[in-house]
CSV table of C-alpha atoms in Angstrom, one decimal:
chain,number,residue,atom,x,y,z
A,1,GLY,CA,112.7,102.7,108.7
A,2,ALA,CA,113.2,106.0,106.8
A,3,VAL,CA,114.2,108.8,108.9
A,4,VAL,CA,113.3,112.6,107.7
A,5,SER,CA,115.1,114.9,110.2
A,6,GLN,CA,113.1,118.1,110.1
A,7,HIS,CA,114.9,121.3,112.0
A,8,PRO,CA,114.3,123.2,114.5
A,9,SER,CA,111.7,121.8,116.1
A,10,TRP,CA,111.1,124.4,118.2
A,11,VAL,CA,111.4,129.0,116.6
A,12,ILE,CA,110.1,131.6,118.7
A,13,CYS,CA,110.0,134.9,116.2
A,14,LYS,CA,109.0,138.4,116.3
A,15,SER,CA,106.0,139.5,113.8
A,16,GLY,CA,107.5,140.4,110.6
A,17,THR,CA,110.4,138.2,111.0
A,18,SER,CA,111.2,135.3,108.2
A,19,VAL,CA,111.9,131.7,109.5
A,20,LYS,CA,113.1,128.8,108.1
A,21,ILE,CA,112.3,125.2,108.6
A,22,GLU,CA,114.6,122.4,107.3
A,23,CYS,CA,113.3,118.7,106.2
A,24,ARG,CA,115.7,116.0,105.3
A,25,SER,CA,115.6,112.6,104.4
A,26,LEU,CA,118.6,111.0,105.8
A,27,ASP,CA,118.9,107.4,104.3
A,28,PHE,CA,116.8,107.7,101.2
A,29,GLN,CA,116.2,110.2,98.5
A,30,ALA,CA,112.6,111.7,98.4
A,31,THR,CA,111.8,113.9,95.1
A,32,THR,CA,108.4,115.1,96.1
A,33,MET,CA,108.4,116.2,100.2
A,34,PHE,CA,105.2,117.2,102.1
A,35,TRP,CA,104.4,120.1,103.8
A,36,TYR,CA,101.4,120.0,106.7
A,37,ARG,CA,100.3,122.9,109.1
A,38,GLN,CA,98.6,121.1,112.2
A,39,PHE,CA,96.5,123.3,114.7
A,40,PRO,CA,95.8,122.1,118.3
A,41,LYS,CA,93.4,119.4,118.7
A,42,GLN,CA,93.2,119.4,114.4
A,43,SER,CA,94.2,117.3,112.2
A,44,LEU,CA,96.6,117.8,109.7
A,45,MET,CA,96.6,120.3,106.8
A,46,LEU,CA,98.5,119.5,103.6
A,47,MET,CA,99.8,123.1,102.4
A,48,ALA,CA,101.9,121.8,99.4
A,49,THR,CA,103.6,119.3,97.8
A,50,SER,CA,107.2,119.9,97.4
A,51,ASN,CA,109.3,119.0,93.8
A,52,GLU,CA,112.7,118.6,93.8
A,53,GLY,CA,114.3,120.9,90.3
A,54,SER,CA,110.9,122.3,90.4
A,55,LYS,CA,108.0,124.4,91.8
A,56,ALA,CA,106.1,123.9,95.0
A,57,THR,CA,102.5,122.6,94.5
A,58,TYR,CA,100.4,124.8,96.5
A,59,GLU,CA,97.4,123.6,97.8
A,60,GLN,CA,94.3,125.8,97.4
A,61,GLY,CA,94.1,128.5,99.4
A,62,VAL,CA,97.5,128.5,100.5
A,63,GLU,CA,99.4,131.6,100.1
A,64,LYS,CA,102.7,131.0,97.4
A,65,ASP,CA,104.1,133.7,98.2
A,66,LYS,CA,103.5,133.9,101.8
A,67,PHE,CA,105.5,130.1,102.6
A,68,LEU,CA,108.3,129.4,100.2
A,69,ILE,CA,109.2,126.2,99.3
A,70,ASN,CA,112.0,125.0,97.4
A,71,HIS,CA,113.9,121.6,97.1
A,72,ALA,CA,117.1,122.0,96.0
A,73,SER,CA,118.5,118.6,96.2
A,74,LEU,CA,116.7,115.0,96.1
A,75,THR,CA,117.0,114.5,100.3
A,76,LEU,CA,116.1,118.6,101.7
A,77,SER,CA,113.6,120.7,101.1
A,78,THR,CA,113.0,123.7,103.2
A,79,LEU,CA,109.8,125.9,103.6
A,80,THR,CA,110.3,130.0,104.9
A,81,VAL,CA,107.4,131.4,106.5
A,82,THR,CA,108.2,134.9,105.2
A,83,SER,CA,107.2,138.0,107.4
A,84,ALA,CA,105.7,135.8,109.8
A,85,HIS,CA,102.4,137.0,112.0
A,86,PRO,CA,100.6,135.6,115.5
A,87,GLU,CA,98.1,133.7,112.9
A,88,ASP,CA,101.1,131.6,111.3
A,89,SER,CA,101.6,130.2,114.6
A,90,SER,CA,101.3,126.8,114.2
A,91,PHE,CA,103.0,123.2,114.5
A,92,TYR,CA,104.8,122.5,110.9
A,93,ILE,CA,105.3,119.6,109.5
A,94,CYS,CA,107.0,117.8,106.5
A,95,SER,CA,107.2,114.9,104.9
A,96,ALA,CA,108.4,112.1,102.6
A,97,PRO,CA,107.1,109.0,100.6
A,98,THR,CA,109.2,106.1,100.1
A,99,LEU,CA,108.9,103.6,98.2
A,100,ALA,CA,109.9,101.0,99.8
A,101,GLY,CA,109.5,97.5,99.3
A,102,ALA,CA,107.1,98.6,96.4
A,103,LYS,CA,105.0,100.3,99.2
A,104,ASN,CA,104.4,104.0,98.8
A,105,ILE,CA,104.8,105.3,102.8
A,106,GLN,CA,105.4,108.4,104.5
A,107,TYR,CA,107.7,109.4,106.8
A,108,PHE,CA,107.5,112.2,108.9
A,109,GLY,CA,109.1,114.6,110.5
A,110,ALA,CA,108.8,115.5,114.3
A,111,GLY,CA,107.5,118.9,113.5
A,112,THR,CA,108.5,122.1,114.2
A,113,ARG,CA,106.6,124.5,116.3
A,114,LEU,CA,106.6,128.4,115.8
A,115,SER,CA,105.3,130.9,118.0
A,116,VAL,CA,105.5,134.7,116.6
A,117,LEU,CA,105.3,137.2,119.0
B,1,LEU,CA,91.4,111.0,96.5
B,2,ALA,CA,88.6,108.6,98.9
B,3,LYS,CA,86.8,110.3,101.8
B,4,THR,CA,87.3,108.4,105.0
B,5,THR,CA,85.6,108.5,107.6
B,6,GLN,CA,86.4,107.7,111.7
B,7,PRO,CA,84.6,107.8,115.0
B,8,ILE,CA,86.5,110.9,116.4
B,9,SER,CA,87.6,109.9,119.8
B,10,MET,CA,87.5,106.3,122.0
B,11,ASP,CA,88.2,105.0,125.6
B,12,SER,CA,90.0,101.7,126.1
B,13,TYR,CA,91.4,100.2,129.4
B,14,GLU,CA,94.6,98.5,129.5
B,15,GLY,CA,95.4,95.3,128.2
B,16,GLN,CA,91.9,95.6,125.9
B,17,GLU,CA,91.9,95.1,122.0
B,18,VAL,CA,91.3,98.2,120.2
B,19,ASN,CA,88.9,98.2,117.0
B,20,ILE,CA,89.1,101.4,115.6
B,21,THR,CA,86.9,101.7,112.0
B,22,CYS,CA,87.3,103.4,109.1
B,23,SER,CA,84.8,104.0,106.4
B,24,HIS,CA,86.1,104.5,102.5
B,25,ASN,CA,83.1,104.0,100.5
B,26,ASN,CA,84.7,105.4,97.1
B,27,ILE,CA,87.9,103.1,97.3
B,28,ALA,CA,89.5,103.5,93.8
B,29,THR,CA,91.1,99.7,92.5
B,30,ASN,CA,94.3,100.7,92.8
B,31,ASP,CA,94.3,102.4,96.6
B,32,TYR,CA,95.9,101.1,99.2
B,33,ILE,CA,94.7,101.7,103.3
B,34,THR,CA,97.2,103.1,105.2
B,35,TRP,CA,97.7,103.8,108.9
B,36,TYR,CA,99.3,106.3,111.0
B,37,GLN,CA,99.6,106.9,114.5
B,38,GLN,CA,100.2,110.6,115.7
B,39,PHE,CA,101.1,111.5,119.8
B,40,PRO,CA,101.2,115.4,120.6
B,41,SER,CA,103.8,117.3,119.2
B,42,GLN,CA,105.5,115.1,117.1
B,43,GLY,CA,104.4,113.8,113.2
B,44,PRO,CA,102.6,110.9,112.2
B,45,ARG,CA,104.6,107.5,112.0
B,46,PHE,CA,103.4,104.6,110.1
B,47,ILE,CA,101.3,102.3,111.6
B,48,ILE,CA,100.6,99.2,108.7
B,49,GLN,CA,99.5,99.7,105.7
B,50,GLY,CA,97.1,97.2,103.2
B,51,TYR,CA,94.8,95.9,100.1
B,52,LYS,CA,93.1,93.3,101.4
B,53,THR,CA,92.1,90.8,103.8
B,54,LYS,CA,94.0,90.7,106.2
B,55,VAL,CA,97.5,91.8,107.3
B,56,THR,CA,99.4,91.9,110.7
B,57,ASN,CA,102.5,93.2,111.7
B,58,GLU,CA,104.5,93.3,115.4
B,59,VAL,CA,102.0,96.3,116.7
B,60,ALA,CA,98.7,96.0,114.5
B,61,SER,CA,96.2,94.0,112.6
B,62,LEU,CA,94.2,95.1,109.4
B,63,PHE,CA,91.3,94.1,108.3
B,64,ILE,CA,89.6,94.5,104.8
B,65,PRO,CA,86.8,92.9,103.9
B,66,ALA,CA,85.9,92.0,99.8
B,67,ASP,CA,84.1,95.3,99.3
B,68,ARG,CA,87.4,96.9,100.2
B,69,LYS,CA,84.9,100.1,101.4
B,70,SER,CA,86.0,99.7,104.9
B,71,SER,CA,88.9,98.9,107.2
B,72,THR,CA,89.1,97.7,111.0
B,73,LEU,CA,92.7,98.4,111.9
B,74,SER,CA,93.2,96.4,115.5
B,75,LEU,CA,95.7,97.0,118.7
B,76,PRO,CA,96.1,94.3,120.7
B,77,ARG,CA,96.0,94.7,124.5
B,78,VAL,CA,96.5,98.2,124.6
B,79,SER,CA,99.0,99.7,127.1
B,80,LEU,CA,98.6,103.5,128.4
B,81,SER,CA,101.2,104.7,125.8
B,82,ASP,CA,98.8,103.9,122.8
B,83,THR,CA,97.2,106.9,123.8
B,84,ALA,CA,97.5,108.9,120.6
B,85,VAL,CA,95.2,110.3,117.5
B,86,TYR,CA,94.7,107.6,114.9
B,87,TYR,CA,94.4,108.1,110.8
B,88,CYS,CA,93.0,106.4,108.1
B,89,LEU,CA,94.2,107.3,104.7
B,90,VAL,CA,93.2,106.0,101.2
B,91,GLY,CA,95.8,106.5,98.4
B,92,ALA,CA,97.2,105.2,94.9
B,93,ASN,CA,100.8,103.3,95.9
B,94,THR,CA,102.3,105.2,93.2
B,95,GLY,CA,105.4,107.6,93.7
B,96,GLY,CA,105.4,110.6,95.6
B,97,PHE,CA,100.9,110.1,95.9
B,98,LYS,CA,99.4,113.2,98.2
B,99,THR,CA,98.6,112.6,101.3
B,100,ILE,CA,95.0,113.9,103.0
B,101,PHE,CA,94.3,113.8,106.5
B,102,GLY,CA,90.6,113.2,107.8
B,103,ALA,CA,89.9,113.9,111.3
B,104,GLY,CA,91.4,110.7,112.9
B,105,THR,CA,90.7,108.9,115.9
B,106,ARG,CA,91.8,109.8,118.8
B,107,LEU,CA,92.5,106.9,121.3
B,108,PHE,CA,92.5,107.4,125.4
B,109,VAL,CA,93.3,104.5,127.2
B,110,LYS,CA,92.8,104.4,130.6
B,111,ALA,CA,94.7,102.3,133.3
């Protein structure tokens, strides 16, 4: 199956700093990617849709200036958590859909655990 | 996007067959049904997808009745390693469709 690589897998940062998370589709092109956050024992919450060559679309309640998304190529989307605070500590996951065999299936990265001190 | 309803949790024993049912009363004509599995601290993994009747692959079967208002994921002979959260999603099978996750079903397999 298709592979989505997410980096880093774990990051610890000080409050007030910014953190960048990368999401790459390794063997397919993705004009669209999705970013989620997940708190312990909860489901994935969609944060935004990353669109190659255009602005991201954010879900209601997600601050676009706080969570900067860039999708500069067909295989790479980045999420930057700006001026991170402890409440931003969470598990962040990206995904990319592929139309392999006409099936639209989401392939997910392994996730990034962000801990803000 | 059609809303889905699943049991919050299920328990099973090794070697048993597990059936997880998902309700999606508002499913649209173009919607497909997709199931994902998620282990702790990992991203979800695709299990199976279907539109109607029955679909089977090497890990699971998916049963969809004629009215498509529900679906059942069947895991044959589960093992301890099948302990995970299982998500049922419904959406159109077009490029880049938005994926909204419900609460999922937490399956716990006991020895």
